[in-house]
Backbone as JSON Lines, residues from 0, in Angstrom:
{"i":0,"aa":"M","n":[75.65,82.79,96.21],"ca":[76.53,83.07,95.11],"c":[75.81,83.92,94.05]}
{"i":1,"aa":"K","n":[74.56,83.57,93.77],"ca":[73.79,84.3,92.77],"c":[73.54,85.74,93.24]}
{"i":2,"aa":"K","n":[73.29,85.93,94.52],"ca":[73.06,87.28,95.06],"c":[74.32,88.13,94.98]}
{"i":3,"aa":"I","n":[75.47,87.51,95.22],"ca":[76.74,88.25,95.12],"c":[76.98,88.68,93.69]}
{"i":4,"aa":"F","n":[76.71,87.81,92.72],"ca":[76.89,88.15,91.32],"c":[75.97,89.3,90.91]}
{"i":5,"aa":"I","n":[74.72,89.25,91.32],"ca":[73.77,90.31,90.99],"c":[74.21,91.63,91.62]}
{"i":6,"aa":"L","n":[74.68,91.56,92.87],"ca":[75.16,92.76,93.55],"c":[76.36,93.37,92.82]}
{"i":7,"aa":"L","n":[77.3,92.53,92.38],"ca":[78.47,93.03,91.64],"c":[78.05,93.67,90.32]}
{"i":8,"aa":"C","n":[77.08,93.08,89.63],"ca":[76.6,93.67,88.37],"c":[75.95,95.03,88.6]}
{"i":9,"aa":"V","n":[75.13,95.14,89.65],"ca":[74.47,96.41,89.95],"c":[75.5,97.46,90.35]}
{"i":10,"aa":"L","n":[76.48,97.09,91.17],"ca":[77.51,98.05,91.59],"c":[78.35,98.51,90.41]}
{"i":11,"aa":"Q","n":[78.69,97.62,89.5],"ca":[79.47,98.0,88.34],"c":[78.67,98.93,87.43]}
{"i":12,"aa":"T","n":[77.38,98.67,87.26],"ca":[76.53,99.53,86.45],"c":[76.42,100.92,87.07]}
{"i":13,"aa":"L","n":[76.22,100.99,88.38],"ca":[76.14,102.28,89.06],"c":[77.45,103.05,88.98]}
{"i":14,"aa":"A","n":[78.56,102.35,89.17],"ca":[79.87,103.02,89.09],"c":[80.12,103.56,87.7]}
{"i":15,"aa":"T","n":[79.74,102.8,86.67],"ca":[79.91,103.25,85.3],"c":[79.04,104.48,85.03]}
{"i":16,"aa":"A","n":[77.82,104.48,85.53],"ca":[76.92,105.62,85.32],"c":[77.42,106.87,86.04]}
{"i":17,"aa":"I","n":[78.0,106.71,87.21],"ca":[78.48,107.86,87.97],"c":[79.75,108.44,87.35]}
{"i":18,"aa":"I","n":[80.66,107.57,86.91],"ca":[81.96,108.01,86.42],"c":[81.94,108.37,84.93]}
{"i":19,"aa":"A","n":[80.85,108.06,84.24],"ca":[80.8,108.22,82.79],"c":[81.14,109.64,82.36]}
{"i":20,"aa":"Q","n":[81.95,109.72,81.32],"ca":[82.31,111.03,80.78],"c":[81.2,111.48,79.84]}
{"i":21,"aa":"T","n":[80.94,112.78,79.87],"ca":[79.94,113.32,78.96],"c":[80.59,114.29,78.01]}
{"i":22,"aa":"N","n":[80.0,114.43,76.86],"ca":[80.49,115.34,75.85],"c":[79.58,116.57,75.85]}
{"i":23,"aa":"A","n":[80.15,117.74,76.05],"ca":[79.35,118.96,76.17],"c":[78.63,119.3,74.87]}
{"i":24,"aa":"N","n":[79.18,118.92,73.73],"ca":[78.56,119.22,72.45],"c":[77.42,118.27,72.1]}
{"i":25,"aa":"G","n":[77.33,117.16,72.78],"ca":[76.29,116.19,72.51],"c":[76.66,115.17,71.46]}
{"i":26,"aa":"A","n":[77.45,115.53,70.49],"ca":[77.85,114.59,69.45],"c":[79.22,114.02,69.77]}
{"i":27,"aa":"A","n":[79.51,112.87,69.19],"ca":[80.81,112.24,69.41],"c":[81.89,113.07,68.75]}
{"i":28,"aa":"G","n":[83.01,113.26,69.45],"ca":[84.12,114.02,68.91],"c":[85.41,113.28,69.12]}
{"i":29,"aa":"N","n":[86.52,113.94,68.8],"ca":[87.83,113.34,69.02],"c":[88.1,113.27,70.51]}
{"i":30,"aa":"G","n":[88.78,112.21,70.93],"ca":[89.11,112.13,72.35],"c":[89.57,110.76,72.77]}
{"i":31,"aa":"F","n":[90.15,110.76,73.95],"ca":[90.7,109.55,74.55],"c":[89.72,109.03,75.59]}
{"i":32,"aa":"G","n":[89.57,107.72,75.66],"ca":[88.71,107.11,76.67],"c":[89.39,105.89,77.27]}
{"i":33,"aa":"A","n":[89.17,105.69,78.54],"ca":[89.75,104.55,79.24],"c":[88.7,103.97,80.18]}
{"i":34,"aa":"S","n":[88.76,102.66,80.38],"ca":[87.83,102.02,81.31],"c":[88.51,100.85,82.0]}
{"i":35,"aa":"L","n":[88.12,100.62,83.23],"ca":[88.57,99.48,84.01],"c":[87.37,98.6,84.3]}
{"i":36,"aa":"R","n":[87.61,97.31,84.38],"ca":[86.51,96.4,84.72],"c":[87.05,95.3,85.62]}
{"i":37,"aa":"G","n":[86.17,94.78,86.41],"ca":[86.55,93.71,87.31],"c":[85.33,92.89,87.68]}
{"i":38,"aa":"G","n":[85.58,91.69,88.12],"ca":[84.46,90.83,88.48],"c":[84.92,89.45,88.88]}
{"i":39,"aa":"Y","n":[84.0,88.52,88.8],"ca":[84.22,87.15,89.22],"c":[83.87,86.24,88.06]}
{"i":40,"aa":"D","n":[84.81,85.44,87.6],"ca":[84.6,84.47,86.52],"c":[83.93,83.25,87.14]}
{"i":41,"aa":"W","n":[82.63,83.19,87.1],"ca":[81.9,82.16,87.84],"c":[81.46,80.99,86.97]}
{"i":42,"aa":"L","n":[81.72,80.99,85.69],"ca":[81.31,79.87,84.85],"c":[82.45,79.3,84.02]}
{"i":43,"aa":"P","n":[83.53,78.84,84.64],"ca":[84.55,78.18,83.82],"c":[84.11,76.76,83.49]}
{"i":44,"aa":"T","n":[83.67,76.53,82.26],"ca":[83.21,75.21,81.86],"c":[84.17,74.61,80.85]}
{"i":45,"aa":"Y","n":[84.49,73.35,81.03],"ca":[85.4,72.65,80.14],"c":[84.77,71.36,79.64]}
{"i":46,"aa":"N","n":[83.44,71.25,79.67],"ca":[82.69,70.12,79.12],"c":[83.2,68.77,79.62]}
{"i":47,"aa":"N","n":[83.61,68.7,80.86],"ca":[84.06,67.48,81.51],"c":[85.22,66.83,80.77]}
{"i":48,"aa":"N","n":[86.12,67.63,80.2],"ca":[87.31,67.09,79.55],"c":[88.29,66.53,80.56]}
{"i":49,"aa":"T","n":[88.22,67.0,81.77],"ca":[89.09,66.53,82.86],"c":[88.18,65.96,83.94]}
{"i":50,"aa":"T","n":[88.09,64.66,84.0],"ca":[87.12,63.98,84.83],"c":[87.29,64.26,86.31]}
{"i":51,"aa":"Y","n":[88.51,64.28,86.82],"ca":[88.72,64.39,88.26],"c":[89.11,65.8,88.7]}
{"i":52,"aa":"I","n":[88.79,66.81,87.89],"ca":[89.09,68.18,88.27],"c":[87.81,69.0,88.22]}
{"i":53,"aa":"N","n":[87.53,69.69,89.32],"ca":[86.38,70.57,89.42],"c":[86.91,72.0,89.38]}
{"i":54,"aa":"Y","n":[86.55,72.75,88.35],"ca":[87.04,74.12,88.2],"c":[86.16,75.09,88.99]}
{"i":55,"aa":"K","n":[86.78,75.89,89.81],"ca":[86.1,76.91,90.6],"c":[86.27,78.26,89.9]}
{"i":56,"aa":"G","n":[85.43,79.19,90.23],"ca":[85.52,80.53,89.67],"c":[86.7,81.29,90.24]}
{"i":57,"aa":"G","n":[86.88,82.51,89.77],"ca":[87.99,83.31,90.26],"c":[87.93,84.74,89.74]}
{"i":58,"aa":"L","n":[89.01,85.45,89.94],"ca":[89.14,86.86,89.6],"c":[89.12,87.08,88.09]}
{"i":59,"aa":"A","n":[88.41,88.12,87.67],"ca":[88.43,88.56,86.27],"c":[88.6,90.08,86.29]}
{"i":60,"aa":"A","n":[89.62,90.59,85.62],"ca":[89.9,92.02,85.59],"c":[90.39,92.42,84.21]}
{"i":61,"aa":"G","n":[90.23,93.69,83.89],"ca":[90.69,94.15,82.59],"c":[90.69,95.65,82.47]}
{"i":62,"aa":"A","n":[91.27,96.14,81.39],"ca":[91.32,97.57,81.09],"c":[91.23,97.77,79.59]}
{"i":63,"aa":"S","n":[90.61,98.87,79.19],"ca":[90.48,99.24,77.78],"c":[90.92,100.69,77.6]}
{"i":64,"aa":"F","n":[91.59,100.95,76.5],"ca":[92.02,102.3,76.16],"c":[91.65,102.54,74.7]}
{"i":65,"aa":"N","n":[91.01,103.68,74.43],"ca":[90.54,103.99,73.08],"c":[90.81,105.45,72.75]}
{"i":66,"aa":"Y","n":[91.11,105.71,71.49],"ca":[91.15,107.08,70.99],"c":[90.19,107.15,69.81]}
{"i":67,"aa":"Y","n":[89.27,108.15,69.85],"ca":[88.24,108.28,68.83],"c":[88.47,109.49,67.96]}
{"i":68,"aa":"W","n":[88.22,109.3,66.65],"ca":[88.15,110.37,65.67],"c":[86.71,110.38,65.2]}
{"i":69,"aa":"G","n":[85.89,111.14,65.87],"ca":[84.45,111.12,65.58],"c":[83.85,109.83,66.12]}
{"i":70,"aa":"W","n":[83.26,109.03,65.24],"ca":[82.63,107.79,65.67],"c":[83.54,106.59,65.55]}
{"i":71,"aa":"L","n":[84.71,106.73,64.88],"ca":[85.63,105.63,64.66],"c":[86.87,105.82,65.54]}
{"i":72,"aa":"G","n":[87.35,104.73,66.11],"ca":[88.51,104.84,66.98],"c":[89.4,103.62,66.9]}
{"i":73,"aa":"L","n":[90.5,103.7,67.62],"ca":[91.45,102.61,67.73],"c":[91.71,102.38,69.2]}
{"i":74,"aa":"G","n":[91.75,101.12,69.61],"ca":[91.91,100.86,71.03],"c":[92.65,99.58,71.32]}
{"i":75,"aa":"G","n":[92.97,99.42,72.6],"ca":[93.65,98.24,73.08],"c":[93.0,97.73,74.36]}
{"i":76,"aa":"D","n":[93.13,96.43,74.59],"ca":[92.54,95.78,75.76],"c":[93.58,94.92,76.46]}
{"i":77,"aa":"F","n":[93.39,94.76,77.75],"ca":[94.14,93.79,78.54],"c":[93.13,93.11,79.46]}
{"i":78,"aa":"D","n":[93.14,91.78,79.47],"ca":[92.24,91.02,80.34],"c":[93.05,89.97,81.11]}
{"i":79,"aa":"Y","n":[92.64,89.74,82.36],"ca":[93.3,88.77,83.23],"c":[92.22,87.97,83.94]}
{"i":80,"aa":"I","n":[92.29,86.64,83.85],"ca":[91.34,85.75,84.51],"c":[92.12,84.69,85.27]}
{"i":81,"aa":"Q","n":[91.69,84.42,86.51],"ca":[92.36,83.4,87.32],"c":[91.31,82.49,87.95]}
{"i":82,"aa":"N","n":[91.46,81.19,87.74],"ca":[90.55,80.2,88.31],"c":[91.31,79.26,89.24]}
{"i":83,"aa":"R","n":[90.55,78.57,90.11],"ca":[91.13,77.62,91.05],"c":[90.59,76.23,90.79]}
{"i":84,"aa":"P","n":[91.4,75.33,90.25],"ca":[90.94,73.95,90.09],"c":[91.02,73.19,91.41]}
{"i":85,"aa":"Q","n":[90.12,72.25,91.58],"ca":[90.1,71.41,92.78],"c":[90.04,69.95,92.33]}
{"i":86,"aa":"S","n":[90.97,69.14,92.82],"ca":[91.02,67.74,92.44],"c":[89.96,66.95,93.2]}
{"i":87,"aa":"T","n":[89.26,66.07,92.47],"ca":[88.27,65.18,93.09],"c":[88.71,63.72,92.99]}
{"i":88,"aa":"Y","n":[89.99,63.51,92.65],"ca":[90.52,62.16,92.54],"c":[90.6,61.53,93.92]}
{"i":89,"aa":"P","n":[90.11,60.3,94.09],"ca":[90.14,59.66,95.41],"c":[91.58,59.28,95.81]}
{"i":90,"aa":"T","n":[92.12,59.98,96.79],"ca":[93.52,59.75,97.19],"c":[93.63,59.12,98.57]}
{"i":91,"aa":"A","n":[92.54,58.69,99.16],"ca":[92.59,58.14,100.51],"c":[93.39,56.84,100.58]}
{"i":92,"aa":"A","n":[93.42,56.06,99.51],"ca":[94.12,54.78,99.52],"c":[95.62,54.91,99.28]}
{"i":93,"aa":"Y","n":[96.08,56.09,98.9],"ca":[97.49,56.29,98.58],"c":[98.2,57.03,99.72]}
{"i":94,"aa":"T","n":[99.45,56.7,99.91],"ca":[100.26,57.43,100.88],"c":[100.87,58.64,100.19]}
{"i":95,"aa":"S","n":[101.35,59.58,100.95],"ca":[101.89,60.81,100.37],"c":[103.17,60.56,99.58]}
{"i":96,"aa":"S","n":[103.88,59.46,99.84],"ca":[105.1,59.19,99.08],"c":[104.8,58.65,97.69]}
{"i":97,"aa":"V","n":[103.61,58.1,97.48],"ca":[103.25,57.55,96.19],"c":[102.61,58.61,95.29]}
{"i":98,"aa":"L","n":[101.79,59.44,95.86],"ca":[101.03,60.4,95.07],"c":[101.29,61.81,95.59]}
{"i":99,"aa":"D","n":[101.82,62.65,94.75],"ca":[102.06,64.05,95.09],"c":[101.06,64.89,94.31]}
{"i":100,"aa":"L","n":[100.03,65.39,94.98],"ca":[98.95,66.12,94.34],"c":[99.13,67.62,94.57]}
{"i":101,"aa":"K","n":[99.17,68.38,93.47],"ca":[99.28,69.84,93.56],"c":[98.1,70.47,92.83]}
{"i":102,"aa":"E","n":[97.52,71.48,93.44],"ca":[96.42,72.21,92.84],"c":[96.87,73.66,92.63]}
{"i":103,"aa":"D","n":[97.37,73.96,91.46],"ca":[97.83,75.31,91.14],"c":[96.7,76.11,90.51]}
{"i":104,"aa":"K","n":[96.78,77.42,90.66],"ca":[95.8,78.3,90.03],"c":[96.06,78.35,88.53]}
{"i":105,"aa":"I","n":[95.01,78.59,87.77],"ca":[95.1,78.74,86.33],"c":[94.92,80.22,86.02]}
{"i":106,"aa":"S","n":[95.9,80.82,85.36],"ca":[95.83,82.23,84.99],"c":[95.84,82.37,83.48]}
{"i":107,"aa":"R","n":[94.98,83.25,82.97],"ca":[94.93,83.52,81.54],"c":[94.97,85.04,81.34]}
{"i":108,"aa":"M","n":[95.75,85.47,80.35],"ca":[95.84,86.9,80.01],"c":[95.59,87.07,78.52]}
{"i":109,"aa":"F","n":[95.1,88.25,78.16],"ca":[94.85,88.58,76.77],"c":[95.25,90.02,76.52]}
{"i":110,"aa":"Y","n":[96.06,90.22,75.46],"ca":[96.4,91.55,74.98],"c":[95.8,91.69,73.6]}
{"i":111,"aa":"G","n":[95.03,92.75,73.37],"ca":[94.39,92.9,72.08],"c":[94.38,94.33,71.59]}
{"i":112,"aa":"I","n":[94.26,94.47,70.27],"ca":[94.19,95.79,69.64],"c":[93.21,95.69,68.49]}
{"i":113,"aa":"G","n":[92.53,96.8,68.21],"ca":[91.59,96.78,67.11],"c":[90.73,98.02,67.06]}
{"i":114,"aa":"P","n":[89.78,98.04,66.12],"ca":[88.93,99.22,65.95],"c":[87.85,99.31,67.02]}
{"i":115,"aa":"S","n":[87.43,100.55,67.26],"ca":[86.34,100.84,68.2],"c":[85.31,101.7,67.45]}
{"i":116,"aa":"F","n":[84.05,101.48,67.75],"ca":[82.98,102.25,67.14],"c":[82.13,102.84,68.25]}
{"i":117,"aa":"K","n":[81.78,104.13,68.09],"ca":[81.04,104.83,69.14],"c":[79.82,105.53,68.54]}
{"i":118,"aa":"Y","n":[78.69,105.28,69.16],"ca":[77.45,105.97,68.8],"c":[77.03,106.82,69.98]}
{"i":119,"aa":"Q","n":[77.05,108.13,69.8],"ca":[76.68,109.04,70.89],"c":[75.72,110.08,70.35]}
{"i":120,"aa":"R","n":[74.46,109.88,70.65],"ca":[73.43,110.79,70.14],"c":[73.28,112.01,71.03]}
{"i":121,"aa":"T","n":[73.33,111.82,72.35],"ca":[73.22,112.93,73.3],"c":[74.39,112.86,74.27]}
{"i":122,"aa":"E","n":[74.51,113.83,75.13],"ca":[75.61,113.83,76.08],"c":[75.42,112.81,77.2]}
{"i":123,"aa":"K","n":[74.22,112.27,77.35],"ca":[73.97,111.32,78.43],"c":[73.93,109.87,77.98]}
{"i":124,"aa":"F","n":[74.05,109.62,76.69],"ca":[73.98,108.24,76.19],"c":[75.08,108.01,75.15]}
{"i":125,"aa":"A","n":[75.81,106.92,75.32],"ca":[76.81,106.51,74.34],"c":[76.85,104.98,74.32]}
{"i":126,"aa":"A","n":[76.93,104.42,73.14],"ca":[77.08,102.98,72.97],"c":[78.38,102.75,72.19]}
{"i":127,"aa":"E","n":[79.17,101.78,72.66],"ca":[80.45,101.5,72.03],"c":[80.56,100.02,71.67]}
{"i":128,"aa":"L","n":[81.25,99.75,70.57],"ca":[81.51,98.39,70.12],"c":[83.01,98.26,69.89]}
{"i":129,"aa":"F","n":[83.62,97.28,70.52],"ca":[85.06,97.04,70.39],"c":[85.27,95.72,69.65]}
{"i":130,"aa":"L","n":[86.11,95.73,68.62],"ca":[86.51,94.52,67.93],"c":[88.01,94.35,68.16]}
{"i":131,"aa":"R","n":[88.41,93.26,68.83],"ca":[89.8,93.1,69.22],"c":[90.36,91.78,68.7]}
{"i":132,"aa":"G","n":[91.57,91.86,68.25],"ca":[92.35,90.68,67.91],"c":[93.65,90.78,68.69]}
{"i":133,"aa":"G","n":[94.15,89.64,69.16],"ca":[95.34,89.76,69.98],"c":[95.99,88.45,70.33]}
{"i":134,"aa":"W","n":[96.68,88.48,71.46],"ca":[97.51,87.37,71.9],"c":[97.07,86.89,73.27]}
{"i":135,"aa":"P","n":[96.56,85.67,73.37],"ca":[96.31,85.08,74.69],"c":[97.6,84.5,75.25]}
{"i":136,"aa":"I","n":[97.8,84.69,76.51],"ca":[99.0,84.17,77.18],"c":[98.58,83.3,78.35]}
């Protein structure tokens, strides 16, 4: 599991480096930027609030859209996370007519909007900071 996570991180870093947009002038200018992200939510922790449920990891995906006026911009985000809970309640003593156990997936979504800040000193390096406020669903 740890090797898969490291491999996904390396692949995402390489893909970002290959696809990265560069600015011919070297300095940050006006423009639109978009990014997609995906991965595996491998640490859903709930501090043992649910004793007989073991939360498994799952899909994590998202997209960001930004428009910059120099170093300041405005952007929006969408994030989607899905986990799989697994019941650990001992059901061997119960018949199926007494106990109906269902294990549904847990899905979480987030829509956000807010300011974006971009520092781009050269055409090969840019650092961005996104501050988002929004609605979890």
